[in-house]
mmCIF file of C-alpha atoms in Angstrom:
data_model
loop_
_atom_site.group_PDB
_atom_site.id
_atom_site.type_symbol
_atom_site.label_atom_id
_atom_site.label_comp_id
_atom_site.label_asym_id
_atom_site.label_seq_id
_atom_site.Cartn_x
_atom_site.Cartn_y
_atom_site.Cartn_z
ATOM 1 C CA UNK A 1 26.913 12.190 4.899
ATOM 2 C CA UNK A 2 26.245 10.285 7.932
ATOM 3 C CA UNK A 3 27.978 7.283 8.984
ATOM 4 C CA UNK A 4 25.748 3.968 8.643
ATOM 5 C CA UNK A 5 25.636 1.817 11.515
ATOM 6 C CA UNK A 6 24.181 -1.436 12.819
ATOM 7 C CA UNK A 7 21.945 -1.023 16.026
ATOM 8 C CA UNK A 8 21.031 -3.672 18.246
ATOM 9 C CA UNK A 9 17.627 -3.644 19.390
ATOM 10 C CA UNK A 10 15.866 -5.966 22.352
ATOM 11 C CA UNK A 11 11.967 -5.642 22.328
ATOM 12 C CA UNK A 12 12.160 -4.381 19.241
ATOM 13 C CA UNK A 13 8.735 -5.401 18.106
ATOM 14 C CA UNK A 14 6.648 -3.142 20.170
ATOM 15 C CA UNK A 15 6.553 0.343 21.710
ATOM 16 C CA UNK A 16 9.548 1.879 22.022
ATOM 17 C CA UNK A 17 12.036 -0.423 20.673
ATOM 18 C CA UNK A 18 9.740 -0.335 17.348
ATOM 19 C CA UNK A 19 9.679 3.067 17.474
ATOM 20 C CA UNK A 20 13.431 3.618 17.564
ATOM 21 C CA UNK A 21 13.786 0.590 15.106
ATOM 22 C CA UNK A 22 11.882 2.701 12.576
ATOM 23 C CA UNK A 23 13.603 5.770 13.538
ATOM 24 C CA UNK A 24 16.880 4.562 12.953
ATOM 25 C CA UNK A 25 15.913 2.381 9.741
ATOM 26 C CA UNK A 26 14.990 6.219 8.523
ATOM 27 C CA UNK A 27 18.168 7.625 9.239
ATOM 28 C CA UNK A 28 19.760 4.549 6.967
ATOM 29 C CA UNK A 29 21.286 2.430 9.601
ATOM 30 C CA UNK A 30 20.745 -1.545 9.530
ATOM 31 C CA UNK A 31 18.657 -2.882 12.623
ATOM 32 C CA UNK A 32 19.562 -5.897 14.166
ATOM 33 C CA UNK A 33 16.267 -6.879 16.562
ATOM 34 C CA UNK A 34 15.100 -9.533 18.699
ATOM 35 C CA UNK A 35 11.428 -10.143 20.401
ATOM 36 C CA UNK A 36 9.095 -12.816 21.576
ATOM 37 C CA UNK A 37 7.023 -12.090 19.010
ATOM 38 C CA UNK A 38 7.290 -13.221 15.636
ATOM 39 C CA UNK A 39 4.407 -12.040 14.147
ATOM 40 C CA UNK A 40 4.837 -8.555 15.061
ATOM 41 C CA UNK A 41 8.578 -9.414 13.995
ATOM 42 C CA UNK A 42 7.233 -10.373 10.440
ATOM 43 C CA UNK A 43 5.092 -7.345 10.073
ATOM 44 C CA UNK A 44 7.805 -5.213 11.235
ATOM 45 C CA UNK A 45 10.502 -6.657 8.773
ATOM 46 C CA UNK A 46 8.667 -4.549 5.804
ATOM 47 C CA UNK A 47 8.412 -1.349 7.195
ATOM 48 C CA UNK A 48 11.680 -1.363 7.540
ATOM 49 C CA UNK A 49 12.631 -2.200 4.236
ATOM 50 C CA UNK A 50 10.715 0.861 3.450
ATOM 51 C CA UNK A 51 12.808 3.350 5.066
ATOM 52 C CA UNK A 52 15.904 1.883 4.516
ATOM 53 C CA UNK A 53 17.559 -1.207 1.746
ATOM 54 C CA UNK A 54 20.055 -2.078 4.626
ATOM 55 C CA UNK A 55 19.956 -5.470 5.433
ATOM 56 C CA UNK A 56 17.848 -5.983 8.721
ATOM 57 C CA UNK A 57 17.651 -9.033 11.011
ATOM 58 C CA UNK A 58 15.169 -9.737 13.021
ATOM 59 C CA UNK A 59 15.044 -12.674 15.613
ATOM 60 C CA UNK A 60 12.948 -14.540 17.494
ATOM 61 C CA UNK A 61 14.295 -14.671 21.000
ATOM 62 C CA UNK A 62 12.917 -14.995 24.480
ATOM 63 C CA UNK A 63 16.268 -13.512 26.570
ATOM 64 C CA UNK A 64 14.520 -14.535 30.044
ATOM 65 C CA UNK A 65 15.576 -18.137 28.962
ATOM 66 C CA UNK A 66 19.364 -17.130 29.148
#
């Protein structure tokens, strides 16, 4: 059995970062995810609980402020 790990994501609302978010959510690791967006942060948080009962955080960050 695979090793479960936690995954930082940046953009992870959209595209590729969602993409890989869901991926990895799949293969039972816990997604830790920040985006400008929090709506499509919200309606991501779900589909990830689908693939995987890992705890998942999601934030609402803008990292061009930094």
């Amino acid at each position: 059995m695979a090793v479960s790990k936690k995954i930082l994501i940046t953009g992870v609302s959209k595209g590729l970062g969602r993409a890989l978010a869901l991926e990895l959510a799949n293969l039972n690791h816990t997604i830790i995810g920040c985006s400008r967006d929090q709506s499509k942060l919200d309606s991501l948080k779900p589909l990830l609980f689908n693939f995987s009962s890992n705890p998942h955080f999601l934030f609402n960050v803008d990292v061009v402020i930094f």
